C-alpha positions as a printed NumPy array, in Angstrom:
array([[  0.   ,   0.   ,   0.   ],
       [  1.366,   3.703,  -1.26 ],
       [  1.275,   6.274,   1.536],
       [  1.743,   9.735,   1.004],
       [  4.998,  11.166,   2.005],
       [  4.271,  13.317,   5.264],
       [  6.479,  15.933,   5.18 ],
       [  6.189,  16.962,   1.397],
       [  3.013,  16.814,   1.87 ],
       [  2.577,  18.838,   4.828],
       [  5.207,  21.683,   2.971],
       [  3.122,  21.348,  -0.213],
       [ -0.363,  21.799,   2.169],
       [  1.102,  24.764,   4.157],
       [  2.167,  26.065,   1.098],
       [ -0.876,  25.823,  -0.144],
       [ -2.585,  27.339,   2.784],
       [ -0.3  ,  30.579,   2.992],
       [ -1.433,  31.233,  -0.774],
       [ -4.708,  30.982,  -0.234],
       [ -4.585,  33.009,   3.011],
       [ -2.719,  35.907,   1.133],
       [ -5.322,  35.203,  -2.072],
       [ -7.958,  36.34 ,   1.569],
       [ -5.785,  38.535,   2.572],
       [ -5.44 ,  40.653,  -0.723],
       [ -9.418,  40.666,  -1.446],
       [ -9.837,  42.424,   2.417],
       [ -6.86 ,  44.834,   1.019],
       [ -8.911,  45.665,  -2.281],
       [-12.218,  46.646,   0.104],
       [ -9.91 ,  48.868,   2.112],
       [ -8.865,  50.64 ,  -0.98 ],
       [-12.204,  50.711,  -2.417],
       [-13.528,  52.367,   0.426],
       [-10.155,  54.695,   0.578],
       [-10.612,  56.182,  -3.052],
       [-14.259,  56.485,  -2.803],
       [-13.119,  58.815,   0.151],
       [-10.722,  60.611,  -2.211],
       [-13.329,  60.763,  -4.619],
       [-16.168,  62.884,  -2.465],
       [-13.094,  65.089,  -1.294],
       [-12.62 ,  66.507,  -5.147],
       [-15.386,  68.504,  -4.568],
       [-15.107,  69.419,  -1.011],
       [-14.194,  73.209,   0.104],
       [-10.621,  74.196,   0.509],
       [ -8.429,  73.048,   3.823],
       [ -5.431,  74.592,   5.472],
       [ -2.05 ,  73.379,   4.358],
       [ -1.335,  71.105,   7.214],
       [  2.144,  71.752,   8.351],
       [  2.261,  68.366,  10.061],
       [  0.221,  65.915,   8.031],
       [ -1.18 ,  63.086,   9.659],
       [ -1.041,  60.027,   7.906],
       [ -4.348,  58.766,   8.743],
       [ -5.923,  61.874,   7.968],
       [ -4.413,  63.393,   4.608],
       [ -6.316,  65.758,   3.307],
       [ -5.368,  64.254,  -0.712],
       [ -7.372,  65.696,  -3.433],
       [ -8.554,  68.78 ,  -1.359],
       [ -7.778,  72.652,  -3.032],
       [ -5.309,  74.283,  -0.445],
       [ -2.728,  76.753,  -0.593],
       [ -0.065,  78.018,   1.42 ],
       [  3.002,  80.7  ,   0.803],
       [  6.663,  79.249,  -0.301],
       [  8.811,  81.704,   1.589],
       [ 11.813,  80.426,   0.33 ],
       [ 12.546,  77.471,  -1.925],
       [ 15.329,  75.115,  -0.921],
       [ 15.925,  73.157,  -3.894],
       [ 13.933,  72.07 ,  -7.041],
       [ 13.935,  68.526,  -8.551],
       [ 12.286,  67.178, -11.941],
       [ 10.63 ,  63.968, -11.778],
       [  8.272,  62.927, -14.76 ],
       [  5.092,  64.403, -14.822],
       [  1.676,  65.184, -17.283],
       [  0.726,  68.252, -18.167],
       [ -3.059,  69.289, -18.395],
       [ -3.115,  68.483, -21.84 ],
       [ -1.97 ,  64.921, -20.753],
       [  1.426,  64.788, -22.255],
       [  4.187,  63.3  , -20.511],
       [  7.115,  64.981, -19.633],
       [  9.011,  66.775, -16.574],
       [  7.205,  68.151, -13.676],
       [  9.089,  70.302, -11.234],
       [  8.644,  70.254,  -7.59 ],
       [ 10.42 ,  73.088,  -5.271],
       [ 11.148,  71.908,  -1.601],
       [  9.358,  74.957,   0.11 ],
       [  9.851,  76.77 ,   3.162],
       [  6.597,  77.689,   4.171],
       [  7.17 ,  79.217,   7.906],
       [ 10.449,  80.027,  10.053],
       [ 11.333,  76.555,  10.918],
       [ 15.13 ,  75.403,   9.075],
       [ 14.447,  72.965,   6.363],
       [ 11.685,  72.429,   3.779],
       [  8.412,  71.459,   5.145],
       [  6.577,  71.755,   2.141],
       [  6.292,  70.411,  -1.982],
       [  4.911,  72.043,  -4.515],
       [  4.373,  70.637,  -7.8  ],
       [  4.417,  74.125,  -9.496],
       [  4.445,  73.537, -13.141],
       [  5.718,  71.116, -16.392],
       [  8.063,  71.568, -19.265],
       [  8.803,  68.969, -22.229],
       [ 12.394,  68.585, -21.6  ],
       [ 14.091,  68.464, -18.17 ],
       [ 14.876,  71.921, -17.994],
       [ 16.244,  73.871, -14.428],
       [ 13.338,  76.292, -14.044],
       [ 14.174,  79.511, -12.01 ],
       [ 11.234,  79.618,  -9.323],
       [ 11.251,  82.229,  -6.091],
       [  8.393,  80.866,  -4.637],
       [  5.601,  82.729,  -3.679],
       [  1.821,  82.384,  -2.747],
       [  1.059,  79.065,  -4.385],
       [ -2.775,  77.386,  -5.103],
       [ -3.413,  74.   ,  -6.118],
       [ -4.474,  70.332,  -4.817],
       [ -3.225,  68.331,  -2.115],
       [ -1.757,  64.984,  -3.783],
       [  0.133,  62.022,  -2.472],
       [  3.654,  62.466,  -2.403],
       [  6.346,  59.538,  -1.716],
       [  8.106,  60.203,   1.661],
       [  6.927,  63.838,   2.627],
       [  3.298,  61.761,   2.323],
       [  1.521,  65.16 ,   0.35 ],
       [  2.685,  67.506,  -2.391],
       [  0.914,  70.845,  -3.54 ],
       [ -0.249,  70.327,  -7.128],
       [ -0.493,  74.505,  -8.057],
       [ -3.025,  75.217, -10.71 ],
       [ -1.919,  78.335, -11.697],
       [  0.434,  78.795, -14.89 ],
       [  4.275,  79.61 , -13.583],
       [  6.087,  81.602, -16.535],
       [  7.663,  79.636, -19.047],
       [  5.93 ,  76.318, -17.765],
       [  3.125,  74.604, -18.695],
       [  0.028,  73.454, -15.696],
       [  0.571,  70.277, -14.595],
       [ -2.379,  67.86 , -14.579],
       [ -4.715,  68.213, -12.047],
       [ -4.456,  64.965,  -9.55 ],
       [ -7.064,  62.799,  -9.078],
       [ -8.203,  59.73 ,  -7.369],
       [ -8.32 ,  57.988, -10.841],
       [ -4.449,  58.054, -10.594],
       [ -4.408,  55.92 ,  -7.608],
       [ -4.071,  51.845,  -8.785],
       [ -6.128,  49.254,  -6.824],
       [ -4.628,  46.161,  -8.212],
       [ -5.523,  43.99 ,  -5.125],
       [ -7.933,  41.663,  -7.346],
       [ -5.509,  41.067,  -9.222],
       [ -3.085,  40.053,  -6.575],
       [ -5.925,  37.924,  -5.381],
       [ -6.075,  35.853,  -8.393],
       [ -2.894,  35.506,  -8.633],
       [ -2.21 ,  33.873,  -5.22 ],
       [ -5.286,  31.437,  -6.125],
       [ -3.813,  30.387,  -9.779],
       [ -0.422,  30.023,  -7.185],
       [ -1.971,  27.623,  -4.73 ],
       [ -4.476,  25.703,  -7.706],
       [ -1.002,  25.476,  -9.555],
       [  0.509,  24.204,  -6.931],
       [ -1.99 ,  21.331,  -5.784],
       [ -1.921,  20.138,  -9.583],
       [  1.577,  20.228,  -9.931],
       [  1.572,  17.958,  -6.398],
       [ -1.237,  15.751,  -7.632],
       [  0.886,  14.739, -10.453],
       [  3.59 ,  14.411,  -8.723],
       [  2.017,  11.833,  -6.648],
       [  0.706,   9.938,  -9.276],
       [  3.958,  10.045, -11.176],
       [  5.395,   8.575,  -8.097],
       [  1.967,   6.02 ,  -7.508],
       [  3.324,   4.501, -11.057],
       [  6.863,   4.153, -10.432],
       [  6.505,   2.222,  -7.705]])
């Protein structure tokens, strides 16, 4: 009489199991998100909210019009970027001073070009929309036109990915693909013996 061997198939089982559970885990992870851009989706229209010097990350105001007054701009980096027309290209960002505290304590996405040019940009008062930014957690998108660069596109909630479905499926093709590939395994080794 064949038995199965135990401790493949107790790998190939937990295996199996810690697929599935991530398969769970990424479906729970797609509801949060749903439920996270909807929220970014009824703040488009919301009134305007103070810069918050001291964002909270639970709280982040994303997508909300705001403004606040670049006293003095530390540096300036290009990254790629859209403009309104939706052309890609270079977006620059100026690491703001916004109060008397040392350092930059603010970004602000103030306008495109289509080559990665070294704008010259004093700062100033700046309006725009509160958008997710890497690190500092929130960047100020400006709307207004900066001379000699083009708007950038206005952010929006669209721009956000939720691929957790995705990720779901993908664990469950992972753990079905592994319990075939077992399965025949088994019955390879059923035969040979």
């Amino acid at each position: 009489m064949n038995r199965l061997p135990v401790i493949p198939t107790l790998l190939v089982a937990l295996a199996v199991a810690t697929m599935i559970g991530l398969g769970i885990w990424q479906l729970q992870r797609k509801a949060q998100k749903d439920e996270l851009l909807s929220r970014y989706e009824s703040a488009v229209g919301l009134p305007a909210v103070a810069w918050p010097t001291v964002p909270d990350p639970a709280t982040l105001p994303l997508f909300r019009r705001s403004s606040l007054i670049c006293a003095r701009v530390v540096k300036i980096e290009t990254v790629s970027g859209s403009n309104a027309a939706g052309k890609a290209g270079f977006a620059h960002v100026a690491s703001c001073q916004t109060g008397k505290a040392e350092g930059a304590d603010a970004k602000v996405a103030f306008g495109w070009s289509e080559r990665p040019q070294s704008p010259k940009w004093d700062g100033g008062r700046v309006k725009g929309i509160i958008a997710p930014y890497g690190a500092q957690r929130i960047k100020l998108v400006s709307t207004d036109a900066v001379d000699g660069l083009d708007i950038l596109a206005e952010p929006s909630p669209s721009q956000i990915p939720n691929n957790h479905l995705l990720y779901a499926i993908q664990w469950f093709i992972f753990a079905t693909a592994a319990t075939i590939i077992y399965i025949l395994a088994l019955r390879k080794r059923t035969k040979a013996l």
